[in-house]
Structures are given as structure tokens and as C-alpha cells.
JSON list of C-alpha atoms in Angstrom, two decimals:
[
{"chain": "A", "resi": 1, "resn": "MET", "atom": "CA", "xyz": [-14.54, -21.20, 33.65]},
{"chain": "A", "resi": 2, "resn": "LYS", "atom": "CA", "xyz": [-12.10, -23.51, 31.82]},
{"chain": "A", "resi": 3, "resn": "VAL", "atom": "CA", "xyz": [-9.71, -22.12, 29.21]},
{"chain": "A", "resi": 4, "resn": "ASN", "atom": "CA", "xyz": [-11.62, -23.59, 26.26]},
{"chain": "A", "resi": 5, "resn": "GLU", "atom": "CA", "xyz": [-14.86, -22.03, 27.54]},
{"chain": "A", "resi": 6, "resn": "ALA", "atom": "CA", "xyz": [-13.14, -18.66, 28.04]},
{"chain": "A", "resi": 7, "resn": "ILE", "atom": "CA", "xyz": [-11.78, -18.81, 24.49]},
{"chain": "A", "resi": 8, "resn": "ILE", "atom": "CA", "xyz": [-15.31, -19.33, 23.19]},
{"chain": "A", "resi": 9, "resn": "GLU", "atom": "CA", "xyz": [-16.52, -16.29, 25.16]},
{"chain": "A", "resi": 10, "resn": "VAL", "atom": "CA", "xyz": [-13.71, -14.19, 23.69]},
{"chain": "A", "resi": 11, "resn": "MET", "atom": "CA", "xyz": [-14.68, -15.41, 20.21]},
{"chain": "A", "resi": 12, "resn": "LYS", "atom": "CA", "xyz": [-18.31, -14.37, 20.82]},
{"chain": "A", "resi": 13, "resn": "ASP", "atom": "CA", "xyz": [-17.24, -10.89, 21.94]},
{"chain": "A", "resi": 14, "resn": "VAL", "atom": "CA", "xyz": [-14.74, -10.16, 19.16]},
{"chain": "A", "resi": 15, "resn": "GLY", "atom": "CA", "xyz": [-16.31, -11.44, 15.95]},
{"chain": "A", "resi": 16, "resn": "ALA", "atom": "CA", "xyz": [-14.55, -10.55, 12.71]},
{"chain": "A", "resi": 17, "resn": "VAL", "atom": "CA", "xyz": [-11.28, -8.64, 12.32]},
{"chain": "A", "resi": 18, "resn": "GLY", "atom": "CA", "xyz": [-11.10, -7.06, 8.89]},
{"chain": "A", "resi": 19, "resn": "LYS", "atom": "CA", "xyz": [-8.04, -6.70, 6.70]},
{"chain": "A", "resi": 20, "resn": "GLY", "atom": "CA", "xyz": [-7.58, -2.99, 7.41]},
{"chain": "A", "resi": 21, "resn": "ASP", "atom": "CA", "xyz": [-3.84, -2.72, 6.75]},
{"chain": "A", "resi": 22, "resn": "HIS", "atom": "CA", "xyz": [-2.46, -2.36, 3.22]},
{"chain": "A", "resi": 23, "resn": "ASN", "atom": "CA", "xyz": [0.83, -3.47, 1.67]},
{"chain": "A", "resi": 24, "resn": "THR", "atom": "CA", "xyz": [1.48, -0.84, -1.03]},
{"chain": "A", "resi": 25, "resn": "PHE", "atom": "CA", "xyz": [4.45, -2.66, -2.55]},
{"chain": "A", "resi": 26, "resn": "HIS", "atom": "CA", "xyz": [2.52, -5.85, -3.39]},
{"chain": "A", "resi": 27, "resn": "ASN", "atom": "CA", "xyz": [-0.93, -4.23, -3.32]},
{"chain": "A", "resi": 28, "resn": "PHE", "atom": "CA", "xyz": [-2.82, -6.43, -0.88]},
{"chain": "A", "resi": 29, "resn": "ASN", "atom": "CA", "xyz": [-4.79, -5.95, 2.34]},
{"chain": "A", "resi": 30, "resn": "PHE", "atom": "CA", "xyz": [-3.93, -7.83, 5.53]},
{"chain": "A", "resi": 31, "resn": "ARG", "atom": "CA", "xyz": [-4.64, -8.05, 9.26]},
{"chain": "A", "resi": 32, "resn": "GLY", "atom": "CA", "xyz": [-1.59, -6.78, 11.11]},
{"chain": "A", "resi": 33, "resn": "ILE", "atom": "CA", "xyz": [-0.58, -7.83, 14.61]},
{"chain": "A", "resi": 34, "resn": "ASP", "atom": "CA", "xyz": [-1.77, -4.51, 16.08]},
{"chain": "A", "resi": 35, "resn": "ALA", "atom": "CA", "xyz": [-5.28, -4.90, 14.64]},
{"chain": "A", "resi": 36, "resn": "VAL", "atom": "CA", "xyz": [-5.54, -8.47, 15.96]},
{"chain": "A", "resi": 37, "resn": "VAL", "atom": "CA", "xyz": [-4.23, -7.63, 19.45]},
{"chain": "A", "resi": 38, "resn": "ASN", "atom": "CA", "xyz": [-6.38, -4.48, 19.67]},
{"chain": "A", "resi": 39, "resn": "ALA", "atom": "CA", "xyz": [-9.48, -6.49, 18.76]},
{"chain": "A", "resi": 40, "resn": "LEU", "atom": "CA", "xyz": [-8.76, -9.34, 21.19]},
{"chain": "A", "resi": 41, "resn": "SER", "atom": "CA", "xyz": [-7.23, -7.60, 24.20]},
{"chain": "A", "resi": 42, "resn": "PRO", "atom": "CA", "xyz": [-10.39, -6.18, 25.85]},
{"chain": "A", "resi": 43, "resn": "ALA", "atom": "CA", "xyz": [-12.28, -9.49, 25.55]},
{"chain": "A", "resi": 44, "resn": "MET", "atom": "CA", "xyz": [-9.26, -11.49, 26.75]},
{"chain": "A", "resi": 45, "resn": "LYS", "atom": "CA", "xyz": [-9.00, -9.26, 29.84]},
{"chain": "A", "resi": 46, "resn": "ARG", "atom": "CA", "xyz": [-12.74, -9.52, 30.46]},
{"chain": "A", "resi": 47, "resn": "HIS", "atom": "CA", "xyz": [-12.66, -13.33, 30.34]},
{"chain": "A", "resi": 48, "resn": "GLY", "atom": "CA", "xyz": [-9.27, -13.85, 32.06]},
{"chain": "A", "resi": 49, "resn": "VAL", "atom": "CA", "xyz": [-7.36, -15.28, 29.10]},
{"chain": "A", "resi": 50, "resn": "THR", "atom": "CA", "xyz": [-3.63, -14.73, 28.59]},
{"chain": "A", "resi": 51, "resn": "VAL", "atom": "CA", "xyz": [-1.34, -15.83, 25.77]},
{"chain": "A", "resi": 52, "resn": "HIS", "atom": "CA", "xyz": [2.44, -15.98, 25.88]},
{"chain": "A", "resi": 53, "resn": "PRO", "atom": "CA", "xyz": [5.24, -17.63, 23.90]},
{"chain": "A", "resi": 54, "resn": "SER", "atom": "CA", "xyz": [6.47, -20.63, 25.88]},
{"chain": "A", "resi": 55, "resn": "GLN", "atom": "CA", "xyz": [9.00, -22.25, 23.57]},
{"chain": "A", "resi": 56, "resn": "ILE", "atom": "CA", "xyz": [10.80, -21.64, 20.29]},
{"chain": "A", "resi": 57, "resn": "ILE", "atom": "CA", "xyz": [10.56, -25.05, 18.66]},
{"chain": "A", "resi": 58, "resn": "ALA", "atom": "CA", "xyz": [12.62, -24.25, 15.56]},
{"chain": "A", "resi": 59, "resn": "ARG", "atom": "CA", "xyz": [14.52, -21.30, 14.18]},
{"chain": "A", "resi": 60, "resn": "ASP", "atom": "CA", "xyz": [16.49, -20.73, 11.04]},
{"chain": "A", "resi": 61, "resn": "TYR", "atom": "CA", "xyz": [18.46, -17.71, 9.87]},
{"chain": "A", "resi": 62, "resn": "GLU", "atom": "CA", "xyz": [19.62, -17.00, 6.36]},
{"chain": "A", "resi": 63, "resn": "HIS", "atom": "CA", "xyz": [21.89, -14.10, 5.48]},
{"chain": "A", "resi": 64, "resn": "TYR", "atom": "CA", "xyz": [21.57, -12.50, 2.06]},
{"chain": "A", "resi": 65, "resn": "THR", "atom": "CA", "xyz": [22.75, -9.53, 0.04]},
{"chain": "A", "resi": 66, "resn": "THR", "atom": "CA", "xyz": [20.36, -7.39, -1.99]},
{"chain": "A", "resi": 67, "resn": "ASP", "atom": "CA", "xyz": [21.10, -6.04, -5.45]},
{"chain": "A", "resi": 68, "resn": "LYS", "atom": "CA", "xyz": [21.78, -2.71, -3.75]},
{"chain": "A", "resi": 69, "resn": "ASN", "atom": "CA", "xyz": [24.50, -4.50, -1.76]},
{"chain": "A", "resi": 70, "resn": "LYS", "atom": "CA", "xyz": [22.58, -4.28, 1.53]},
{"chain": "A", "resi": 71, "resn": "GLN", "atom": "CA", "xyz": [23.10, -7.09, 3.99]},
{"chain": "A", "resi": 72, "resn": "GLY", "atom": "CA", "xyz": [19.93, -8.71, 5.27]},
{"chain": "A", "resi": 73, "resn": "THR", "atom": "CA", "xyz": [18.70, -11.54, 7.44]},
{"chain": "A", "resi": 74, "resn": "ALA", "atom": "CA", "xyz": [15.74, -13.85, 6.87]},
{"chain": "A", "resi": 75, "resn": "CYS", "atom": "CA", "xyz": [14.31, -15.48, 9.99]},
{"chain": "A", "resi": 76, "resn": "ARG", "atom": "CA", "xyz": [11.98, -18.49, 10.15]},
{"chain": "A", "resi": 77, "resn": "LEU", "atom": "CA", "xyz": [10.47, -19.54, 13.48]},
{"chain": "A", "resi": 78, "resn": "VAL", "atom": "CA", "xyz": [8.15, -22.17, 14.87]},
{"chain": "A", "resi": 79, "resn": "VAL", "atom": "CA", "xyz": [6.88, -21.06, 18.29]},
{"chain": "A", "resi": 80, "resn": "GLU", "atom": "CA", "xyz": [4.69, -22.74, 20.88]},
{"chain": "A", "resi": 81, "resn": "TYR", "atom": "CA", "xyz": [2.25, -20.45, 22.69]},
{"chain": "A", "resi": 82, "resn": "THR", "atom": "CA", "xyz": [0.56, -21.15, 26.00]},
{"chain": "A", "resi": 83, "resn": "ILE", "atom": "CA", "xyz": [-3.03, -19.94, 26.45]},
{"chain": "A", "resi": 84, "resn": "THR", "atom": "CA", "xyz": [-4.06, -19.73, 30.11]},
{"chain": "A", "resi": 85, "resn": "GLY", "atom": "CA", "xyz": [-7.67, -19.51, 31.29]},
{"chain": "A", "resi": 86, "resn": "PRO", "atom": "CA", "xyz": [-9.15, -17.82, 34.35]},
{"chain": "A", "resi": 87, "resn": "GLU", "atom": "CA", "xyz": [-8.79, -21.02, 36.45]},
{"chain": "A", "resi": 88, "resn": "GLY", "atom": "CA", "xyz": [-5.12, -21.43, 35.50]},
{"chain": "A", "resi": 89, "resn": "ASP", "atom": "CA", "xyz": [-5.58, -24.36, 33.13]},
{"chain": "A", "resi": 90, "resn": "VAL", "atom": "CA", "xyz": [-3.74, -24.13, 29.81]},
{"chain": "A", "resi": 91, "resn": "ILE", "atom": "CA", "xyz": [-3.76, -25.23, 26.22]},
{"chain": "A", "resi": 92, "resn": "HIS", "atom": "CA", "xyz": [-0.93, -24.90, 23.73]},
{"chain": "A", "resi": 93, "resn": "CYS", "atom": "CA", "xyz": [-0.79, -23.93, 20.08]},
{"chain": "A", "resi": 94, "resn": "VAL", "atom": "CA", "xyz": [2.06, -23.87, 17.60]},
{"chain": "A", "resi": 95, "resn": "ALA", "atom": "CA", "xyz": [2.52, -21.24, 14.88]},
{"chain": "A", "resi": 96, "resn": "ALA", "atom": "CA", "xyz": [5.14, -20.62, 12.21]},
{"chain": "A", "resi": 97, "resn": "GLY", "atom": "CA", "xyz": [6.31, -17.31, 10.83]},
{"chain": "A", "resi": 98, "resn": "GLU", "atom": "CA", "xyz": [9.04, -15.78, 8.75]},
{"chain": "A", "resi": 99, "resn": "SER", "atom": "CA", "xyz": [10.38, -12.38, 7.86]},
{"chain": "A", "resi": 100, "resn": "ALA", "atom": "CA", "xyz": [13.31, -10.66, 6.21]},
{"chain": "A", "resi": 101, "resn": "ASP", "atom": "CA", "xyz": [14.93, -7.37, 7.12]},
{"chain": "A", "resi": 102, "resn": "THR", "atom": "CA", "xyz": [18.02, -5.41, 6.14]},
{"chain": "A", "resi": 103, "resn": "GLY", "atom": "CA", "xyz": [18.27, -3.96, 9.64]},
{"chain": "A", "resi": 104, "resn": "ASP", "atom": "CA", "xyz": [18.00, -5.69, 13.00]},
{"chain": "A", "resi": 105, "resn": "LYS", "atom": "CA", "xyz": [14.27, -6.53, 12.93]},
{"chain": "A", "resi": 106, "resn": "ALA", "atom": "CA", "xyz": [14.06, -9.96, 11.22]},
{"chain": "A", "resi": 107, "resn": "THR", "atom": "CA", "xyz": [13.52, -11.88, 14.49]},
{"chain": "A", "resi": 108, "resn": "PRO", "atom": "CA", "xyz": [10.98, -9.48, 16.07]},
{"chain": "A", "resi": 109, "resn": "LYS", "atom": "CA", "xyz": [9.06, -9.38, 12.78]},
{"chain": "A", "resi": 110, "resn": "ALA", "atom": "CA", "xyz": [8.98, -13.19, 12.65]},
{"chain": "A", "resi": 111, "resn": "MET", "atom": "CA", "xyz": [7.79, -13.30, 16.28]},
{"chain": "A", "resi": 112, "resn": "SER", "atom": "CA", "xyz": [5.00, -10.86, 15.41]},
{"chain": "A", "resi": 113, "resn": "VAL", "atom": "CA", "xyz": [3.94, -13.10, 12.52]},
{"chain": "A", "resi": 114, "resn": "THR", "atom": "CA", "xyz": [3.88, -16.22, 14.72]},
{"chain": "A", "resi": 115, "resn": "PHE", "atom": "CA", "xyz": [1.94, -14.38, 17.44]},
{"chain": "A", "resi": 116, "resn": "ARG", "atom": "CA", "xyz": [-0.63, -13.05, 14.97]},
{"chain": "A", "resi": 117, "resn": "THR", "atom": "CA", "xyz": [-1.02, -16.52, 13.44]},
{"chain": "A", "resi": 118, "resn": "ALA", "atom": "CA", "xyz": [-1.41, -18.13, 16.88]},
{"chain": "A", "resi": 119, "resn": "LEU", "atom": "CA", "xyz": [-4.12, -15.63, 17.85]},
{"chain": "A", "resi": 120, "resn": "LEU", "atom": "CA", "xyz": [-5.97, -15.89, 14.54]},
{"chain": "A", "resi": 121, "resn": "GLN", "atom": "CA", "xyz": [-5.99, -19.68, 14.72]},
{"chain": "A", "resi": 122, "resn": "THR", "atom": "CA", "xyz": [-6.72, -20.04, 18.44]},
{"chain": "A", "resi": 123, "resn": "PHE", "atom": "CA", "xyz": [-9.65, -17.65, 18.35]},
{"chain": "A", "resi": 124, "resn": "ALA", "atom": "CA", "xyz": [-10.69, -18.62, 14.78]},
{"chain": "A", "resi": 125, "resn": "LEU", "atom": "CA", "xyz": [-11.07, -14.94, 13.88]},
{"chain": "A", "resi": 126, "resn": "PRO", "atom": "CA", "xyz": [-12.92, -14.48, 10.61]},
{"chain": "A", "resi": 127, "resn": "THR", "atom": "CA", "xyz": [-12.31, -11.57, 8.27]},
{"chain": "A", "resi": 128, "resn": "THR", "atom": "CA", "xyz": [-14.90, -9.29, 6.78]},
{"chain": "A", "resi": 129, "resn": "GLU", "atom": "CA", "xyz": [-13.72, -10.40, 3.32]},
{"chain": "A", "resi": 130, "resn": "THR", "atom": "CA", "xyz": [-15.64, -12.55, 0.89]},
{"chain": "A", "resi": 131, "resn": "ASP", "atom": "CA", "xyz": [-14.70, -16.21, 1.11]},
{"chain": "A", "resi": 132, "resn": "PRO", "atom": "CA", "xyz": [-12.15, -16.84, -1.67]},
{"chain": "A", "resi": 133, "resn": "ASP", "atom": "CA", "xyz": [-13.91, -20.14, -2.43]},
{"chain": "A", "resi": 134, "resn": "ALA", "atom": "CA", "xyz": [-17.04, -18.16, -3.36]},
{"chain": "A", "resi": 135, "resn": "GLN", "atom": "CA", "xyz": [-15.43, -17.23, -6.67]},
{"chain": "A", "resi": 136, "resn": "VAL", "atom": "CA", "xyz": [-14.29, -19.51, -9.45]},
{"chain": "A", "resi": 137, "resn": "MET", "atom": "CA", "xyz": [-11.02, -18.53, -11.06]},
{"chain": "A", "resi": 138, "resn": "GLU", "atom": "CA", "xyz": [-10.19, -19.41, -14.66]},
{"chain": "A", "resi": 139, "resn": "ARG", "atom": "CA", "xyz": [-6.50, -20.02, -15.28]},
{"chain": "A", "resi": 140, "resn": "GLN", "atom": "CA", "xyz": [-4.56, -19.51, -18.45]},
{"chain": "A", "resi": 141, "resn": "ALA", "atom": "CA", "xyz": [-1.95, -22.04, -19.45]},
{"chain": "A", "resi": 142, "resn": "PRO", "atom": "CA", "xyz": [1.37, -21.19, -17.80]},
{"chain": "A", "resi": 143, "resn": "ARG", "atom": "CA", "xyz": [3.73, -19.12, -19.88]},
{"chain": "A", "resi": 144, "resn": "PRO", "atom": "CA", "xyz": [7.15, -20.69, -20.36]},
{"chain": "A", "resi": 145, "resn": "VAL", "atom": "CA", "xyz": [10.02, -18.78, -18.79]},
{"chain": "A", "resi": 146, "resn": "THR", "atom": "CA", "xyz": [13.56, -19.75, -19.70]},
{"chain": "A", "resi": 147, "resn": "GLY", "atom": "CA", "xyz": [16.68, -19.26, -17.66]},
{"chain": "A", "resi": 148, "resn": "GLU", "atom": "CA", "xyz": [16.46, -16.69, -14.91]},
{"chain": "A", "resi": 149, "resn": "ALA", "atom": "CA", "xyz": [13.75, -14.58, -16.54]},
{"chain": "A", "resi": 150, "resn": "SER", "atom": "CA", "xyz": [16.05, -13.96, -19.52]},
{"chain": "A", "resi": 151, "resn": "ASN", "atom": "CA", "xyz": [13.17, -13.26, -21.88]},
{"chain": "A", "resi": 152, "resn": "LEU", "atom": "CA", "xyz": [11.68, -10.54, -19.66]},
{"chain": "A", "resi": 153, "resn": "PRO", "atom": "CA", "xyz": [12.16, -6.77, -19.94]},
{"chain": "A", "resi": 154, "resn": "ASP", "atom": "CA", "xyz": [14.78, -5.19, -17.65]},
{"chain": "A", "resi": 155, "resn": "PHE", "atom": "CA", "xyz": [12.55, -5.14, -14.57]},
{"chain": "A", "resi": 156, "resn": "ARG", "atom": "CA", "xyz": [15.61, -4.93, -12.29]},
{"chain": "A", "resi": 157, "resn": "GLY", "atom": "CA", "xyz": [16.72, -1.68, -13.92]},
{"chain": "A", "resi": 158, "resn": "MET", "atom": "CA", "xyz": [13.17, -0.34, -13.92]},
{"chain": "A", "resi": 159, "resn": "MET", "atom": "CA", "xyz": [12.84, -1.12, -10.19]},
{"chain": "A", "resi": 160, "resn": "GLN", "atom": "CA", "xyz": [16.17, 0.55, -9.38]},
{"chain": "A", "resi": 161, "resn": "SER", "atom": "CA", "xyz": [15.01, 3.69, -11.20]},
{"chain": "A", "resi": 162, "resn": "ALA", "atom": "CA", "xyz": [11.55, 3.77, -9.60]},
{"chain": "A", "resi": 163, "resn": "THR", "atom": "CA", "xyz": [10.99, 6.60, -7.14]},
{"chain": "A", "resi": 164, "resn": "SER", "atom": "CA", "xyz": [7.56, 5.99, -5.60]},
{"chain": "A", "resi": 165, "resn": "PRO", "atom": "CA", "xyz": [5.93, 2.99, -3.90]},
{"chain": "A", "resi": 166, "resn": "ASP", "atom": "CA", "xyz": [3.13, 3.05, -6.51]},
{"chain": "A", "resi": 167, "resn": "GLU", "atom": "CA", "xyz": [5.66, 2.92, -9.36]},
{"chain": "A", "resi": 168, "resn": "LYS", "atom": "CA", "xyz": [7.53, 0.03, -7.68]},
{"chain": "A", "resi": 169, "resn": "ASN", "atom": "CA", "xyz": [4.27, -1.81, -7.13]},
{"chain": "A", "resi": 170, "resn": "ALA", "atom": "CA", "xyz": [3.31, -1.40, -10.78]},
{"chain": "A", "resi": 171, "resn": "ILE", "atom": "CA", "xyz": [6.69, -2.74, -11.95]},
{"chain": "A", "resi": 172, "resn": "TRP", "atom": "CA", "xyz": [6.42, -5.76, -9.64]},
{"chain": "A", "resi": 173, "resn": "ASN", "atom": "CA", "xyz": [2.88, -6.48, -10.92]},
{"chain": "A", "resi": 174, "resn": "GLN", "atom": "CA", "xyz": [4.08, -6.20, -14.54]},
{"chain": "A", "resi": 175, "resn": "ALA", "atom": "CA", "xyz": [6.85, -8.70, -13.86]},
{"chain": "A", "resi": 176, "resn": "LYS", "atom": "CA", "xyz": [4.37, -11.07, -12.22]},
{"chain": "A", "resi": 177, "resn": "GLU", "atom": "CA", "xyz": [1.95, -10.78, -15.15]},
{"chain": "A", "resi": 178, "resn": "ALA", "atom": "CA", "xyz": [4.84, -11.40, -17.56]},
{"chain": "A", "resi": 179, "resn": "GLY", "atom": "CA", "xyz": [5.40, -14.79, -15.90]},
{"chain": "A", "resi": 180, "resn": "ALA", "atom": "CA", "xyz": [8.53, -13.99, -13.88]},
{"chain": "A", "resi": 181, "resn": "PRO", "atom": "CA", "xyz": [9.61, -16.82, -11.55]},
{"chain": "A", "resi": 182, "resn": "VAL", "atom": "CA", "xyz": [9.00, -16.44, -7.81]},
{"chain": "A", "resi": 183, "resn": "LYS", "atom": "CA", "xyz": [12.75, -16.12, -7.11]},
{"chain": "A", "resi": 184, "resn": "PHE", "atom": "CA", "xyz": [12.95, -13.23, -9.58]},
{"chain": "A", "resi": 185, "resn": "LEU", "atom": "CA", "xyz": [9.89, -11.55, -8.00]},
{"chain": "A", "resi": 186, "resn": "ASP", "atom": "CA", "xyz": [11.49, -11.89, -4.55]},
{"chain": "A", "resi": 187, "resn": "GLU", "atom": "CA", "xyz": [14.64, -10.27, -5.92]},
{"chain": "A", "resi": 188, "resn": "LEU", "atom": "CA", "xyz": [12.57, -7.38, -7.33]},
{"chain": "A", "resi": 189, "resn": "ARG", "atom": "CA", "xyz": [10.91, -6.93, -3.94]},
{"chain": "A", "resi": 190, "resn": "GLU", "atom": "CA", "xyz": [14.35, -6.60, -2.32]},
{"chain": "A", "resi": 191, "resn": "ILE", "atom": "CA", "xyz": [15.52, -4.07, -4.94]},
{"chain": "A", "resi": 192, "resn": "GLY", "atom": "CA", "xyz": [12.42, -1.99, -4.28]},
{"chain": "A", "resi": 193, "resn": "SER", "atom": "CA", "xyz": [12.73, -2.01, -0.49]}
]
């Protein structure tokens, strides 16, 4: 069986992988690397398919300091993966990923993101979620924001005083609803981490 045929057999066996993990800070559901690998691994073994990173095509590191004076690293990667079938023939896929961490985990986190993306795209794994195109969204006119969110309440101070993940999440959502710029929202996320 050729690699493309084996991939199709894996796809038939696995079906959908739901968004069972939850990000409490930003309040969204997602499919983590563990859920994707756990869903695929038995079918990949059964059909003789392996996946491994074969080349880092691009990498970029950015060092930053949080408002709490923590040093962090952002990592962006583009990785080529090799998918091998039971007969030894291969195909390649390329996936990008990024992460940020104030410890020593920025690169492993970015590798996990690229691996998850490569698996999701190679095996075209659907979710159990409703297709976002099934709903029509009405948008309000954008609210003007001047300077660096100068007309907003003191969300930085509120975030620094917050004690629970739910409280931090609520503050971040309030800032977003108030029209805070993306850079400001990213800064709030760092303060709350």
C-alpha cells in the first residue's frame, strides 16, 4: 500500500477530533497535540504510517520583557515533515508554528504547534464543531482607538491585581470589547501569565 493510500485508510479510521481542550485565559476550545496524536496513533500503527520532522526550514527568535519584568522568548518555526508509508515511499508537508514562553519551552511549544498543524492538515482531520461559515456575523463599525489604548480604562492595573484565571479572562475580554489594539491585548496576556 502506497503512502497516500495508507493516509486515506488512517483518515477513514480516525474521523473527527473534537476541540476538547480549553484555554481559560482567552476562553476558547482547541485541539491540543496530545488529543491529535492520541486519535491518530493507533490507526497510523495499524496502517504502517510514520511522521517525523525532517528539516527546520526557517526559525526566528525574539526576546521580550513582560510588564512584570520577566524575560521571555518567542519562537517562530517552519518545519518540513516526512510521512512514510508501509512500502517506504514518502511524501512531505510543511507547517508553521509559533509560541512564547518565559521559561525554556518556547522552541518545544513551537515544535508541538507545527507537528499538530502538520498532522491536522495531512490527515484532513475535521472537528466536531459547527462550520464557522454556517453562521453569518454582523459587524459593528470599528471603534476608533487613539494612541496606545490611551482612552481605555486601566486594564493593565486591573490585570496585575487579578487573582484568578476567570478574573483575568474577564478583564482581557473587556479590553477586547472596548476596542483595545492587538498589541495591547498581547501585552495584557503577558501580564496575566
